[in-house]
């Protein structure tokens, strides 16, 4: 997947769409407005941007646009993490990776084993 950037609100919208698989802008407004006031037009604009970025598909049903994820969550997360870690290692060298690993003290044993397997494949 090409490099993708997501702002905080775009991340929240994508998280909701990945969870629900299919939704409308009104569904997202309803969900997100529980925590804060957010307008329908703002969400509609965000969703249009996500369509333009190739992350969502949009289909018109009657007068309502219905959205579905176009890409898998893991694909986007991998792209974002590669960008972040690439920036850190470019700026700070391999010490950035070591610092990242040092912060993994609270992960489960299962996750730790998965990481070890991934590192051994390389």
PDB file of C-alpha atoms in Angstrom:
ATOM      1  CA  UNK A   1       0.000   0.000   0.000  1.00  0.00           C
ATOM      2  CA  UNK A   2       1.225   3.482  -0.793  1.00  0.00           C
ATOM      3  CA  UNK A   3       1.966   5.914   1.993  1.00  0.00           C
ATOM      4  CA  UNK A   4      -1.189   7.092   3.651  1.00  0.00           C
ATOM      5  CA  UNK A   5      -1.717   9.801   6.209  1.00  0.00           C
ATOM      6  CA  UNK A   6      -4.704  10.050   8.511  1.00  0.00           C
ATOM      7  CA  UNK A   7      -5.622  12.870  10.825  1.00  0.00           C
ATOM      8  CA  UNK A   8      -7.126  12.101  14.245  1.00  0.00           C
ATOM      9  CA  UNK A   9     -10.744  12.396  13.075  1.00  0.00           C
ATOM     10  CA  UNK A  10     -10.017  10.343   9.944  1.00  0.00           C
ATOM     11  CA  UNK A  11      -8.569   7.645  12.203  1.00  0.00           C
ATOM     12  CA  UNK A  12     -11.717   7.598  14.336  1.00  0.00           C
ATOM     13  CA  UNK A  13     -13.950   7.375  11.268  1.00  0.00           C
ATOM     14  CA  UNK A  14     -11.914   4.542   9.756  1.00  0.00           C
ATOM     15  CA  UNK A  15     -11.921   2.646  13.050  1.00  0.00           C
ATOM     16  CA  UNK A  16     -15.716   2.840  13.135  1.00  0.00           C
ATOM     17  CA  UNK A  17     -16.102   1.819   9.466  1.00  0.00           C
ATOM     18  CA  UNK A  18     -13.778  -1.168   9.948  1.00  0.00           C
ATOM     19  CA  UNK A  19     -15.829  -2.257  12.967  1.00  0.00           C
ATOM     20  CA  UNK A  20     -19.229  -1.896  11.289  1.00  0.00           C
ATOM     21  CA  UNK A  21     -18.205  -2.963   7.759  1.00  0.00           C
ATOM     22  CA  UNK A  22     -20.982  -0.788   6.253  1.00  0.00           C
ATOM     23  CA  UNK A  23     -22.234   2.584   7.466  1.00  0.00           C
ATOM     24  CA  UNK A  24     -23.494   6.037   6.585  1.00  0.00           C
ATOM     25  CA  UNK A  25     -22.227   9.452   7.616  1.00  0.00           C
ATOM     26  CA  UNK A  26     -25.196   9.695   9.996  1.00  0.00           C
ATOM     27  CA  UNK A  27     -24.114   6.466  11.701  1.00  0.00           C
ATOM     28  CA  UNK A  28     -20.700   7.963  12.345  1.00  0.00           C
ATOM     29  CA  UNK A  29     -22.102  11.284  13.582  1.00  0.00           C
ATOM     30  CA  UNK A  30     -24.319   9.365  15.997  1.00  0.00           C
ATOM     31  CA  UNK A  31     -21.368   7.352  17.305  1.00  0.00           C
ATOM     32  CA  UNK A  32     -18.853  10.192  17.574  1.00  0.00           C
ATOM     33  CA  UNK A  33     -21.289  12.777  18.963  1.00  0.00           C
ATOM     34  CA  UNK A  34     -21.542  10.764  22.175  1.00  0.00           C
ATOM     35  CA  UNK A  35     -18.144  12.177  23.168  1.00  0.00           C
ATOM     36  CA  UNK A  36     -18.375  15.649  21.599  1.00  0.00           C
ATOM     37  CA  UNK A  37     -20.413  17.822  19.305  1.00  0.00           C
ATOM     38  CA  UNK A  38     -19.668  17.099  15.668  1.00  0.00           C
ATOM     39  CA  UNK A  39     -21.544  18.180  12.568  1.00  0.00           C
ATOM     40  CA  UNK A  40     -22.864  16.010   9.774  1.00  0.00           C
ATOM     41  CA  UNK A  41     -21.071  18.219   7.213  1.00  0.00           C
ATOM     42  CA  UNK A  42     -17.726  17.667   8.941  1.00  0.00           C
ATOM     43  CA  UNK A  43     -18.138  13.894   8.821  1.00  0.00           C
ATOM     44  CA  UNK A  44     -19.345  14.026   5.221  1.00  0.00           C
ATOM     45  CA  UNK A  45     -16.208  15.990   4.282  1.00  0.00           C
ATOM     46  CA  UNK A  46     -13.950  13.539   6.129  1.00  0.00           C
ATOM     47  CA  UNK A  47     -15.588  10.574   4.430  1.00  0.00           C
ATOM     48  CA  UNK A  48     -15.229  12.185   1.004  1.00  0.00           C
ATOM     49  CA  UNK A  49     -11.518  12.675   1.711  1.00  0.00           C
ATOM     50  CA  UNK A  50     -11.221   9.023   2.735  1.00  0.00           C
ATOM     51  CA  UNK A  51     -12.883   8.007  -0.541  1.00  0.00           C
ATOM     52  CA  UNK A  52     -10.418  10.253  -2.422  1.00  0.00           C
ATOM     53  CA  UNK A  53      -7.506   8.640  -0.539  1.00  0.00           C
ATOM     54  CA  UNK A  54      -8.732   5.225  -1.668  1.00  0.00           C
ATOM     55  CA  UNK A  55      -9.614   4.007   1.826  1.00  0.00           C
ATOM     56  CA  UNK A  56     -13.407   3.882   1.480  1.00  0.00           C
ATOM     57  CA  UNK A  57     -15.873   2.868  -1.203  1.00  0.00           C
ATOM     58  CA  UNK A  58     -19.062   4.896  -1.516  1.00  0.00           C
ATOM     59  CA  UNK A  59     -22.333   3.774  -3.074  1.00  0.00           C
ATOM     60  CA  UNK A  60     -25.519   5.788  -3.391  1.00  0.00           C
ATOM     61  CA  UNK A  61     -28.605   3.982  -2.055  1.00  0.00           C
ATOM     62  CA  UNK A  62     -31.640   6.170  -2.542  1.00  0.00           C
ATOM     63  CA  UNK A  63     -30.534   9.567  -1.251  1.00  0.00           C
ATOM     64  CA  UNK A  64     -27.934   8.215   1.164  1.00  0.00           C
ATOM     65  CA  UNK A  65     -24.295   7.348   0.591  1.00  0.00           C
ATOM     66  CA  UNK A  66     -23.264   4.032   2.112  1.00  0.00           C
ATOM     67  CA  UNK A  67     -19.584   3.512   2.874  1.00  0.00           C
ATOM     68  CA  UNK A  68     -17.494   0.364   3.100  1.00  0.00           C
ATOM     69  CA  UNK A  69     -13.790  -0.068   3.780  1.00  0.00           C
ATOM     70  CA  UNK A  70     -11.785  -0.435   0.607  1.00  0.00           C
ATOM     71  CA  UNK A  71      -8.631  -1.616   2.373  1.00  0.00           C
ATOM     72  CA  UNK A  72      -8.004  -3.844   5.358  1.00  0.00           C
ATOM     73  CA  UNK A  73      -7.147  -2.289   8.684  1.00  0.00           C
ATOM     74  CA  UNK A  74      -3.866  -4.236   8.918  1.00  0.00           C
ATOM     75  CA  UNK A  75      -2.725  -2.847   5.581  1.00  0.00           C
ATOM     76  CA  UNK A  76      -3.249   0.753   6.704  1.00  0.00           C
ATOM     77  CA  UNK A  77      -1.697   0.110  10.119  1.00  0.00           C
ATOM     78  CA  UNK A  78       1.368  -1.451   8.498  1.00  0.00           C
ATOM     79  CA  UNK A  79       1.758   1.518   6.184  1.00  0.00           C
ATOM     80  CA  UNK A  80       1.411   4.021   9.037  1.00  0.00           C
ATOM     81  CA  UNK A  81       3.844   2.115  11.267  1.00  0.00           C
ATOM     82  CA  UNK A  82       6.396   1.805   8.455  1.00  0.00           C
ATOM     83  CA  UNK A  83       6.226   5.563   7.947  1.00  0.00           C
ATOM     84  CA  UNK A  84       6.550   6.358  11.657  1.00  0.00           C
ATOM     85  CA  UNK A  85       9.335   3.881  12.320  1.00  0.00           C
ATOM     86  CA  UNK A  86      11.115   4.924   9.124  1.00  0.00           C
ATOM     87  CA  UNK A  87      11.042   8.547  10.249  1.00  0.00           C
ATOM     88  CA  UNK A  88      12.385   7.619  13.688  1.00  0.00           C
ATOM     89  CA  UNK A  89      15.187   5.431  12.365  1.00  0.00           C
ATOM     90  CA  UNK A  90      16.152   8.039   9.753  1.00  0.00           C
ATOM     91  CA  UNK A  91      16.360  10.663  12.468  1.00  0.00           C
ATOM     92  CA  UNK A  92      17.768   8.646  15.388  1.00  0.00           C
ATOM     93  CA  UNK A  93      19.201   5.481  13.847  1.00  0.00           C
ATOM     94  CA  UNK A  94      18.703   1.987  15.176  1.00  0.00           C
ATOM     95  CA  UNK A  95      18.573   3.349  18.730  1.00  0.00           C
ATOM     96  CA  UNK A  96      14.990   4.364  17.935  1.00  0.00           C
ATOM     97  CA  UNK A  97      14.076   0.704  17.371  1.00  0.00           C
ATOM     98  CA  UNK A  98      15.737  -0.320  20.598  1.00  0.00           C
ATOM     99  CA  UNK A  99      13.833   2.398  22.469  1.00  0.00           C
ATOM    100  CA  UNK A 100      10.599   1.158  20.888  1.00  0.00           C
ATOM    101  CA  UNK A 101      11.282  -2.407  21.995  1.00  0.00           C
ATOM    102  CA  UNK A 102      12.159  -1.193  25.503  1.00  0.00           C
ATOM    103  CA  UNK A 103       8.631   0.204  25.706  1.00  0.00           C
ATOM    104  CA  UNK A 104       7.055  -3.200  25.056  1.00  0.00           C
ATOM    105  CA  UNK A 105       7.286  -4.455  28.631  1.00  0.00           C
ATOM    106  CA  UNK A 106       3.505  -4.741  29.057  1.00  0.00           C
ATOM    107  CA  UNK A 107       2.720  -6.897  26.012  1.00  0.00           C
ATOM    108  CA  UNK A 108       1.325 -10.388  26.371  1.00  0.00           C
ATOM    109  CA  UNK A 109       3.516 -13.456  26.024  1.00  0.00           C
ATOM    110  CA  UNK A 110       1.575 -14.410  22.880  1.00  0.00           C
ATOM    111  CA  UNK A 111       2.340 -11.049  21.245  1.00  0.00           C
ATOM    112  CA  UNK A 112       5.979 -11.315  22.319  1.00  0.00           C
ATOM    113  CA  UNK A 113       6.240 -14.732  20.620  1.00  0.00           C
ATOM    114  CA  UNK A 114       4.649 -13.366  17.441  1.00  0.00           C
ATOM    115  CA  UNK A 115       7.222 -10.558  17.366  1.00  0.00           C
ATOM    116  CA  UNK A 116      10.064 -13.028  17.867  1.00  0.00           C
ATOM    117  CA  UNK A 117       8.801 -15.178  14.972  1.00  0.00           C
ATOM    118  CA  UNK A 118       8.556 -12.113  12.712  1.00  0.00           C
ATOM    119  CA  UNK A 119      12.100 -11.033  13.577  1.00  0.00           C
ATOM    120  CA  UNK A 120      13.472 -14.548  12.972  1.00  0.00           C
ATOM    121  CA  UNK A 121      11.962 -14.611   9.437  1.00  0.00           C
ATOM    122  CA  UNK A 122      13.989 -11.583   8.351  1.00  0.00           C
TER     123      UNK A 122
END
